[in-house]
């Protein structure tokens, strides 16, 4: 009786037995990493219509975040500033700069500057800045060292799992409310203990149920 | 992309393996591209942000509007400059909660079928051209001898002032009033007894309310203020002598009638006779009223005798006799006489001096149009071509007038026939002022600039005099003189509060002349035979003006539960006489019989609907449906105006009804009327409640020991806030404001008639109504608002395969829409049937119907749901979250009682909904849950619902006790 299959096929079952699970693991790990926002979203750095440098304004010159994002302490949105905020200074500083032509144009016509959104949550997730700032979560926790970014890029994945990591265990991410906009502050190095902070009137108790963020 | 990838895989030898791998790679890369990269979005900040504006944060502004002269103060929520929600302004004296119309008015602002440009003889023209025409108009009018102006009910001080200007400029001009929701009969009745130049209002405080074909809770008068006081007057804690008792005599089951303690169903034409009989008995009781003819059978009526006795037994000035607009003037006149005799003037019936007095009625205008003396006819904000009774032949006469100008929100039936149609600004786009019948003025401030080039009524009136003033200046000019100095500051205060604190219309107590009454009130011995038609203003679309609101069209009628249609409503006995089956017994909504209703040579074909409680030999026809040019939603239903006459616009005898064919589908949202002896709505009389305060327990179908065992571990709710809601069935009047308010707040789509017929309506809160369907003319209606009751041991959660509905720590049954895969197991397992499923992409369908408009109305704080997703009431969790964040940021995280109001609670004119935290023993909701009337629906299932109900109490007159 002749062999119906060539000899090398004898190794096939072994190869399949070893290869398929390996492949499966590879696919799972691949999807887990490459399809996750850690890979797809972090580092997203679109080109903005105006080459505004956070490194210069917030870093070098040390402007407080709240000078421009002034609604952050009492509203859900840390609103992108209106053109008039830019022009408060740039009426006088670099008033003729080529890079600022769109800003001047917007100030004259009233047409908004079309900034590109970087920190984007799905429409069914309702994030509130004031709640986080009020609890002493620093800007840097979610946005990274914006004061060192020439053009802002997405520093954290902003995925639900990433949110929940902190909501389940907020303490390491808390700092005194006065240090919220201090990009260089490190609560661990400073030895900050929220339970000892006399300015805290209540325990931080972030929601971990669905309706905390979805409604 | 697909083609590229495939060709890259090898064009020379496209073998099967290559092909498959190419397809696999293509699918994978497409999915990667489609799912993973978030959409590219822009942020467009203001170039210059208005002071105090915080992007994304809602703000509220006070304004005011009126429906048929009933002024309502409103608070409108504006989100980033878009009005998104309308509610009652608690500062305004005539507002408690809000009506369905106020709730739905925010949608009509964005109606894509609103009139967008001026039209001359059927051709759209530029706004400039219309402005030019209006500029030249005064020359054409001359001294005004040919000018007739038709105005709606517009109780505005600025409008009154502008009338004086118009009269001064055109001394011979004539003014006529026409409003499909107006009060012509009441005004004529008042004039018969010598009351002129007055407005009057009844609050709900009287202890005996006798409504003769009146519907003060539903479609007539200052409904919300009345309802609020009426509901408060039924508080079980009131002493028996102070608790109110409502008697209703009417042909159809109105909302008021459905709330009556005693109701008598009689033909509309006989209501006046019953009032005369009442007058007779009151006279016998010692009151000074004229002797009137009343037929013997009415005099012998046990109901009337008991009512008279009850009225006489109360303190003077603490009762009210109300007569509805459907009744002719002489019945109203008698109503005034009786109220005066009962001492109610100035107490339960309050008068204020207001309004121009020399205003004619539509029939006077038609007389002038007939003789050709009207050369220029201006119709402002009303639609007489559609609404006027057919025998006036208004449409035809209208076209014979050389110049007709129509100002309206829509280019409706009247607008189409007019020489000129001018778009009217929506009230949310207009400056104005309105004075309530009670006397308080409020400023109408716009929430947005007009979306289309348009004029507000007062701006239009100014144009008639040749002035081009802006509404803002016109209103300020009216009030500038009212105070000396510091006007701007006061003005700001008025705008903020929503009421003007000066210039109250003076109240007065008129005297009545009774001399002409007996002559007018002759008993007509001969009555026309056959069926009598009763024309009623619709509970949803009123006279048709709200016909193009899909929210209102889909809101089921409180009594019949019909949506998207009107029908010829008859009693079961009358149905048998006509020869049509009782649809309540067959519950075949798709197989309703069409009937021909004919009278005086006119015939209308519409479906017949059986409703117990309707008077015998009466056919009830709702107005406001079947409009030709009202917009695509307003087309639904059947126009019955052709059957009406000007002499008696709401009652017509001698009609014939012939069944034709079967098979019309009527979208009845609740064909089932009976509770089948289950204790869903629990009630008792006030007397029984006093004897046995815990009467609700007697209804329980299973004893507590049986109920108390659970198959699983006890759920623990430990969070600081434990939300609960109670609904007081004793206050609920069934109006439906909660349903519409919820729709506006929670982005709930409408589904249209076809899907409504399949039971796919999306209302998160519905109002169940129950009655015994076997009865004929007697009906006791029970209402029960029903939304998700947030069971602590929720059966929906156990069956969800994906954990899309799970409990939060605060006792809410949360919906994570994005997890839902649409198995609908939860809905199947919900014993209350309160879960709603998006069978289609209703949101996108709504977008298609409404253009960008509906997107502008949507509440950005609530997720817009997709096809295939289950949804339900969440106790307005977006409002809870907002309050919680505020409490956390600004304090200790505890939300004070009363901070969070659900949308339904805010809208409810009867204050029947209480919401709050039951962990706090002092909260209002904790107290209501301790009320002996508190019970849970389907308590035997041990679901521990967080929504509980307070049982209804009726207050029957012992003299009328059965048996």
Short mmCIF file of N, CA and C in Angstrom, two decimals, chain A residues 91-215:
data_model
loop_
_atom_site.label_atom_id
_atom_site.label_comp_id
_atom_site.label_asym_id
_atom_site.label_seq_id
_atom_site.Cartn_x
_atom_site.Cartn_y
_atom_site.Cartn_z
N UNK A 91 -2.12 91.33 20.89
CA UNK A 91 -2.35 92.65 20.32
C UNK A 91 -1.04 93.44 20.38
N UNK A 92 -0.27 93.12 21.43
CA UNK A 92 0.97 93.89 21.68
C UNK A 92 2.22 93.08 21.41
N UNK A 93 2.15 91.78 21.73
CA UNK A 93 3.33 90.92 21.59
C UNK A 93 3.27 90.23 20.25
N UNK A 94 4.31 90.33 19.47
CA UNK A 94 4.38 89.67 18.17
C UNK A 94 3.14 90.00 17.34
N UNK A 95 2.74 91.24 17.40
CA UNK A 95 1.48 91.61 16.79
C UNK A 95 1.47 91.42 15.28
N UNK A 96 2.65 91.29 14.67
CA UNK A 96 2.67 91.14 13.23
C UNK A 96 3.21 89.79 12.77
N UNK A 97 3.32 88.87 13.73
CA UNK A 97 3.90 87.57 13.40
C UNK A 97 3.08 86.86 12.33
N UNK A 98 3.78 86.25 11.38
CA UNK A 98 3.12 85.50 10.32
C UNK A 98 2.33 84.32 10.90
N UNK A 99 2.94 83.69 11.95
CA UNK A 99 2.30 82.52 12.56
C UNK A 99 0.96 82.87 13.20
N UNK A 100 0.76 84.10 13.54
CA UNK A 100 -0.46 84.49 14.23
C UNK A 100 -1.51 85.07 13.28
N UNK A 101 -1.27 84.94 11.99
CA UNK A 101 -2.20 85.59 11.05
C UNK A 101 -3.62 85.04 11.20
N UNK A 102 -3.74 83.73 11.43
CA UNK A 102 -5.08 83.14 11.56
C UNK A 102 -5.77 83.67 12.82
N UNK A 103 -4.98 83.88 13.88
CA UNK A 103 -5.55 84.40 15.11
C UNK A 103 -6.08 85.81 14.89
N UNK A 104 -5.28 86.63 14.24
CA UNK A 104 -5.72 88.01 13.99
C UNK A 104 -6.95 88.01 13.09
N UNK A 105 -6.91 87.13 12.11
CA UNK A 105 -8.05 87.05 11.18
C UNK A 105 -9.32 86.66 11.94
N UNK A 106 -9.19 85.68 12.83
CA UNK A 106 -10.34 85.24 13.62
C UNK A 106 -10.85 86.38 14.50
N UNK A 107 -9.92 87.14 15.06
CA UNK A 107 -10.32 88.26 15.90
C UNK A 107 -11.08 89.30 15.11
N UNK A 108 -10.69 89.47 13.85
CA UNK A 108 -11.35 90.49 13.03
C UNK A 108 -12.71 90.02 12.52
N UNK A 109 -12.74 88.76 12.02
CA UNK A 109 -13.98 88.29 11.37
C UNK A 109 -14.95 87.65 12.35
N UNK A 110 -14.45 87.20 13.50
CA UNK A 110 -15.34 86.48 14.41
C UNK A 110 -15.47 85.01 14.08
N UNK A 111 -14.78 84.57 13.01
CA UNK A 111 -14.80 83.14 12.67
C UNK A 111 -13.89 82.39 13.64
N UNK A 112 -14.37 81.24 14.16
CA UNK A 112 -13.53 80.53 15.12
C UNK A 112 -12.28 79.93 14.48
N UNK A 113 -11.26 79.71 15.29
CA UNK A 113 -10.07 79.01 14.83
C UNK A 113 -10.36 77.50 14.89
N UNK A 114 -10.19 76.80 13.79
CA UNK A 114 -10.57 75.37 13.80
C UNK A 114 -9.50 74.48 14.41
N UNK A 115 -9.39 74.46 15.73
CA UNK A 115 -8.44 73.58 16.40
C UNK A 115 -8.83 72.13 16.18
N UNK A 116 -7.85 71.26 16.16
CA UNK A 116 -8.15 69.83 15.98
C UNK A 116 -8.22 69.17 17.35
N UNK A 117 -9.27 68.39 17.55
CA UNK A 117 -9.50 67.77 18.85
C UNK A 117 -8.52 66.62 19.07
N UNK A 118 -7.91 66.60 20.21
CA UNK A 118 -6.95 65.54 20.53
C UNK A 118 -7.52 64.60 21.58
N UNK A 119 -8.01 65.18 22.66
CA UNK A 119 -8.55 64.37 23.76
C UNK A 119 -10.02 64.14 23.50
N UNK A 120 -10.29 62.99 22.93
CA UNK A 120 -11.63 62.75 22.44
C UNK A 120 -12.25 61.56 23.15
N UNK A 121 -13.38 61.78 23.78
CA UNK A 121 -14.09 60.68 24.40
C UNK A 121 -15.29 60.35 23.54
N UNK A 122 -15.79 59.12 23.63
CA UNK A 122 -17.02 58.81 22.90
C UNK A 122 -18.18 59.66 23.43
N UNK A 123 -19.20 59.86 22.60
CA UNK A 123 -20.31 60.72 23.00
C UNK A 123 -21.09 60.18 24.19
N UNK A 124 -21.00 58.87 24.44
CA UNK A 124 -21.76 58.31 25.55
C UNK A 124 -20.98 58.31 26.85
N UNK A 125 -19.78 58.87 26.84
CA UNK A 125 -19.02 59.01 28.08
C UNK A 125 -19.01 60.48 28.46
N UNK A 126 -19.42 60.77 29.70
CA UNK A 126 -19.54 62.16 30.13
C UNK A 126 -18.46 62.45 31.16
N UNK A 127 -17.42 63.13 30.71
CA UNK A 127 -16.32 63.49 31.59
C UNK A 127 -16.55 64.89 32.11
N UNK A 128 -16.19 65.11 33.37
CA UNK A 128 -16.38 66.44 33.94
C UNK A 128 -15.07 66.92 34.55
N UNK A 129 -14.52 67.99 34.01
CA UNK A 129 -13.25 68.51 34.52
C UNK A 129 -13.36 69.00 35.96
N UNK A 130 -14.46 69.71 36.26
CA UNK A 130 -14.53 70.34 37.59
C UNK A 130 -14.48 69.29 38.69
N UNK A 131 -15.12 68.14 38.46
CA UNK A 131 -15.13 67.10 39.48
C UNK A 131 -13.71 66.61 39.75
N UNK A 132 -12.91 66.48 38.69
CA UNK A 132 -11.55 65.95 38.86
C UNK A 132 -10.62 66.99 39.46
N UNK A 133 -10.70 68.20 38.97
CA UNK A 133 -9.86 69.27 39.52
C UNK A 133 -10.22 69.51 40.98
N UNK A 134 -11.53 69.48 41.26
CA UNK A 134 -11.96 69.70 42.64
C UNK A 134 -11.46 68.63 43.59
N UNK A 135 -11.29 67.41 43.06
CA UNK A 135 -10.81 66.32 43.91
C UNK A 135 -9.29 66.30 44.00
N UNK A 136 -8.61 67.17 43.26
CA UNK A 136 -7.16 67.22 43.33
C UNK A 136 -6.47 66.26 42.39
N UNK A 137 -7.07 66.02 41.23
CA UNK A 137 -6.39 65.26 40.19
C UNK A 137 -5.67 66.27 39.32
N UNK A 138 -4.36 66.12 39.21
CA UNK A 138 -3.59 67.11 38.47
C UNK A 138 -3.82 67.02 36.98
N UNK A 139 -3.64 68.14 36.29
CA UNK A 139 -3.76 68.16 34.83
C UNK A 139 -2.84 67.10 34.22
N UNK A 140 -1.64 67.01 34.84
CA UNK A 140 -0.61 66.15 34.27
C UNK A 140 -1.02 64.68 34.28
N UNK A 141 -1.91 64.31 35.20
CA UNK A 141 -2.30 62.90 35.31
C UNK A 141 -2.91 62.39 34.02
N UNK A 142 -3.69 63.21 33.35
CA UNK A 142 -4.34 62.76 32.11
C UNK A 142 -3.68 63.36 30.86
N UNK A 143 -3.11 64.55 31.00
CA UNK A 143 -2.63 65.23 29.81
C UNK A 143 -1.13 65.12 29.62
N UNK A 144 -0.40 64.60 30.60
CA UNK A 144 1.04 64.50 30.49
C UNK A 144 1.70 65.86 30.68
N UNK A 145 3.00 65.91 30.40
CA UNK A 145 3.74 67.17 30.60
C UNK A 145 3.48 68.11 29.43
N UNK A 146 2.28 68.68 29.43
CA UNK A 146 1.92 69.59 28.35
C UNK A 146 2.90 70.76 28.29
N UNK A 147 3.45 71.10 29.47
CA UNK A 147 4.39 72.23 29.50
C UNK A 147 5.70 71.92 28.79
N UNK A 148 5.87 70.66 28.39
CA UNK A 148 7.07 70.32 27.63
C UNK A 148 6.75 69.95 26.19
N UNK A 149 5.47 70.05 25.83
CA UNK A 149 5.07 69.66 24.48
C UNK A 149 5.07 70.88 23.57
N UNK A 150 5.77 70.77 22.48
CA UNK A 150 5.74 71.85 21.50
C UNK A 150 4.33 71.89 20.92
N UNK A 151 3.92 70.77 20.35
CA UNK A 151 2.54 70.64 19.90
C UNK A 151 1.93 69.52 20.73
N UNK A 152 0.72 69.68 21.20
CA UNK A 152 0.17 68.73 22.16
C UNK A 152 -0.12 67.40 21.50
N UNK A 153 0.24 66.33 22.18
CA UNK A 153 -0.10 64.98 21.74
C UNK A 153 -0.78 64.24 22.86
N UNK A 154 -1.48 63.20 22.47
CA UNK A 154 -2.26 62.44 23.44
C UNK A 154 -1.31 61.61 24.29
N UNK A 155 -1.34 61.83 25.57
CA UNK A 155 -0.38 61.19 26.46
C UNK A 155 -0.91 59.90 27.05
N UNK A 156 -2.21 59.84 27.26
CA UNK A 156 -2.80 58.66 27.88
C UNK A 156 -3.87 58.09 26.96
N UNK A 157 -4.21 56.81 27.11
CA UNK A 157 -5.14 56.19 26.13
C UNK A 157 -6.58 56.67 26.26
N UNK A 158 -6.96 57.23 27.41
CA UNK A 158 -8.34 57.65 27.65
C UNK A 158 -9.34 56.54 27.39
N UNK A 159 -8.95 55.32 27.68
CA UNK A 159 -9.88 54.20 27.52
C UNK A 159 -10.61 53.99 28.84
N UNK A 160 -11.68 53.20 28.78
CA UNK A 160 -12.47 53.00 30.00
C UNK A 160 -11.65 52.28 31.06
N UNK A 161 -10.86 51.30 30.63
CA UNK A 161 -10.04 50.57 31.59
C UNK A 161 -9.05 51.50 32.28
N UNK A 162 -8.50 52.41 31.50
CA UNK A 162 -7.53 53.36 32.05
C UNK A 162 -8.22 54.28 33.06
N UNK A 163 -9.45 54.73 32.73
CA UNK A 163 -10.20 55.57 33.68
C UNK A 163 -10.43 54.80 34.97
N UNK A 164 -10.86 53.54 34.81
CA UNK A 164 -11.25 52.76 36.00
C UNK A 164 -10.05 52.45 36.88
N UNK A 165 -8.87 52.32 36.28
CA UNK A 165 -7.68 52.07 37.10
C UNK A 165 -7.58 53.11 38.21
N UNK A 166 -7.83 54.35 37.83
CA UNK A 166 -7.72 55.43 38.80
C UNK A 166 -8.97 55.53 39.67
N UNK A 167 -10.14 55.31 39.06
CA UNK A 167 -11.37 55.41 39.85
C UNK A 167 -11.41 54.36 40.95
N UNK A 168 -10.76 53.22 40.69
CA UNK A 168 -10.77 52.16 41.70
C UNK A 168 -9.75 52.43 42.79
N UNK A 169 -8.71 53.15 42.42
CA UNK A 169 -7.65 53.40 43.40
C UNK A 169 -7.11 54.82 43.19
N UNK A 170 -7.86 55.81 43.63
CA UNK A 170 -7.50 57.19 43.27
C UNK A 170 -6.31 57.76 44.06
N UNK A 171 -6.05 57.25 45.25
CA UNK A 171 -5.11 57.93 46.15
C UNK A 171 -3.78 58.31 45.51
N UNK A 172 -3.11 57.38 44.80
CA UNK A 172 -1.79 57.74 44.28
C UNK A 172 -1.82 58.90 43.28
N UNK A 173 -3.02 59.20 42.75
CA UNK A 173 -3.09 60.24 41.72
C UNK A 173 -3.55 61.58 42.28
N UNK A 174 -3.74 61.64 43.58
CA UNK A 174 -4.26 62.88 44.16
C UNK A 174 -3.12 63.77 44.62
N UNK A 175 -3.41 65.05 44.65
CA UNK A 175 -2.46 66.04 45.10
C UNK A 175 -3.24 67.18 45.75
N UNK A 176 -2.59 68.08 46.46
CA UNK A 176 -3.34 69.21 47.00
C UNK A 176 -3.99 69.99 45.87
N UNK A 177 -5.18 70.48 46.09
CA UNK A 177 -5.90 71.19 45.03
C UNK A 177 -5.08 72.38 44.53
N UNK A 178 -4.28 72.94 45.43
CA UNK A 178 -3.47 74.09 45.02
C UNK A 178 -2.38 73.70 44.02
N UNK A 179 -2.06 72.42 43.92
CA UNK A 179 -0.99 71.98 43.03
C UNK A 179 -1.52 71.37 41.73
N UNK A 180 -2.81 71.52 41.50
CA UNK A 180 -3.41 70.82 40.36
C UNK A 180 -2.74 71.18 39.04
N UNK A 181 -2.43 72.46 38.86
CA UNK A 181 -1.87 72.85 37.57
C UNK A 181 -0.35 72.82 37.58
N UNK A 182 0.23 72.41 38.70
CA UNK A 182 1.69 72.33 38.77
C UNK A 182 2.15 71.05 38.10
N UNK A 183 2.70 71.20 36.90
CA UNK A 183 3.05 70.04 36.10
C UNK A 183 4.19 69.24 36.72
N UNK A 184 5.05 69.89 37.46
CA UNK A 184 6.26 69.23 37.96
C UNK A 184 6.02 68.55 39.31
N UNK A 185 4.88 68.81 39.92
CA UNK A 185 4.63 68.27 41.25
C UNK A 185 4.48 66.75 41.19
N UNK A 186 5.14 66.06 42.10
CA UNK A 186 5.00 64.61 42.15
C UNK A 186 4.51 64.23 43.54
N UNK A 187 3.25 63.81 43.64
CA UNK A 187 2.68 63.55 44.97
C UNK A 187 3.46 62.47 45.73
N UNK A 188 4.01 61.51 45.01
CA UNK A 188 4.72 60.43 45.69
C UNK A 188 6.01 60.98 46.28
N UNK A 189 6.74 61.73 45.44
CA UNK A 189 8.00 62.29 45.93
C UNK A 189 7.75 63.28 47.07
N UNK A 190 6.63 64.02 46.96
CA UNK A 190 6.35 65.01 47.99
C UNK A 190 5.77 64.36 49.25
N UNK A 191 5.49 63.07 49.14
CA UNK A 191 4.96 62.35 50.31
C UNK A 191 3.58 62.82 50.71
N UNK A 192 2.75 63.11 49.70
CA UNK A 192 1.41 63.65 49.97
C UNK A 192 0.44 62.54 50.38
N UNK A 193 -0.26 62.79 51.47
CA UNK A 193 -1.27 61.83 51.92
C UNK A 193 -2.62 62.55 51.98
N UNK A 194 -3.54 62.21 51.07
CA UNK A 194 -4.81 62.94 51.01
C UNK A 194 -5.57 62.91 52.33
N UNK A 195 -5.44 61.84 53.07
CA UNK A 195 -6.22 61.75 54.31
C UNK A 195 -5.71 62.72 55.37
N UNK A 196 -4.49 63.22 55.17
CA UNK A 196 -3.91 64.16 56.14
C UNK A 196 -4.13 65.62 55.72
N UNK A 197 -4.63 65.80 54.50
CA UNK A 197 -4.76 67.16 53.96
C UNK A 197 -5.90 67.90 54.67
N UNK A 198 -5.58 68.96 55.40
CA UNK A 198 -6.64 69.67 56.14
C UNK A 198 -7.64 70.38 55.23
N UNK A 199 -7.25 70.60 53.97
CA UNK A 199 -8.15 71.31 53.07
C UNK A 199 -9.21 70.39 52.44
N UNK A 200 -9.08 69.11 52.66
CA UNK A 200 -10.07 68.20 52.08
C UNK A 200 -11.24 68.03 53.04
N UNK A 201 -12.44 68.31 52.54
CA UNK A 201 -13.60 68.23 53.41
C UNK A 201 -14.27 66.86 53.34
N UNK A 202 -13.88 66.07 52.38
CA UNK A 202 -14.56 64.78 52.23
C UNK A 202 -13.61 63.78 51.61
N UNK A 203 -13.98 62.55 51.76
CA UNK A 203 -13.20 61.48 51.18
C UNK A 203 -13.43 61.46 49.67
N UNK A 204 -12.37 61.20 48.92
CA UNK A 204 -12.55 61.08 47.48
C UNK A 204 -13.16 59.71 47.19
N UNK A 205 -14.26 59.74 46.50
CA UNK A 205 -15.03 58.51 46.33
C UNK A 205 -15.55 58.44 44.90
N UNK A 206 -14.66 58.19 43.95
CA UNK A 206 -15.09 58.28 42.55
C UNK A 206 -16.06 57.15 42.18
N UNK A 207 -16.99 57.42 41.29
CA UNK A 207 -17.95 56.38 40.91
C UNK A 207 -17.29 55.30 40.06
N UNK A 208 -17.71 54.06 40.28
CA UNK A 208 -17.24 52.98 39.42
C UNK A 208 -18.43 52.24 38.80
N UNK A 209 -19.63 52.81 38.98
CA UNK A 209 -20.79 52.17 38.36
C UNK A 209 -21.08 52.86 37.01
N UNK A 210 -21.90 52.19 36.19
CA UNK A 210 -22.10 52.65 34.81
C UNK A 210 -22.55 54.10 34.73
N UNK A 211 -23.58 54.44 35.56
CA UNK A 211 -24.18 55.76 35.40
C UNK A 211 -23.29 56.87 35.92
N UNK A 212 -22.15 56.52 36.53
CA UNK A 212 -21.23 57.57 36.92
C UNK A 212 -20.78 58.37 35.72
N UNK A 213 -20.56 57.70 34.62
CA UNK A 213 -20.06 58.37 33.41
C UNK A 213 -21.00 58.23 32.22
N UNK A 214 -21.83 57.19 32.21
CA UNK A 214 -22.72 56.96 31.06
C UNK A 214 -24.15 57.25 31.45
N UNK A 215 -24.83 58.03 30.63
CA UNK A 215 -26.21 58.36 30.97
C UNK A 215 -27.02 58.64 29.73
#
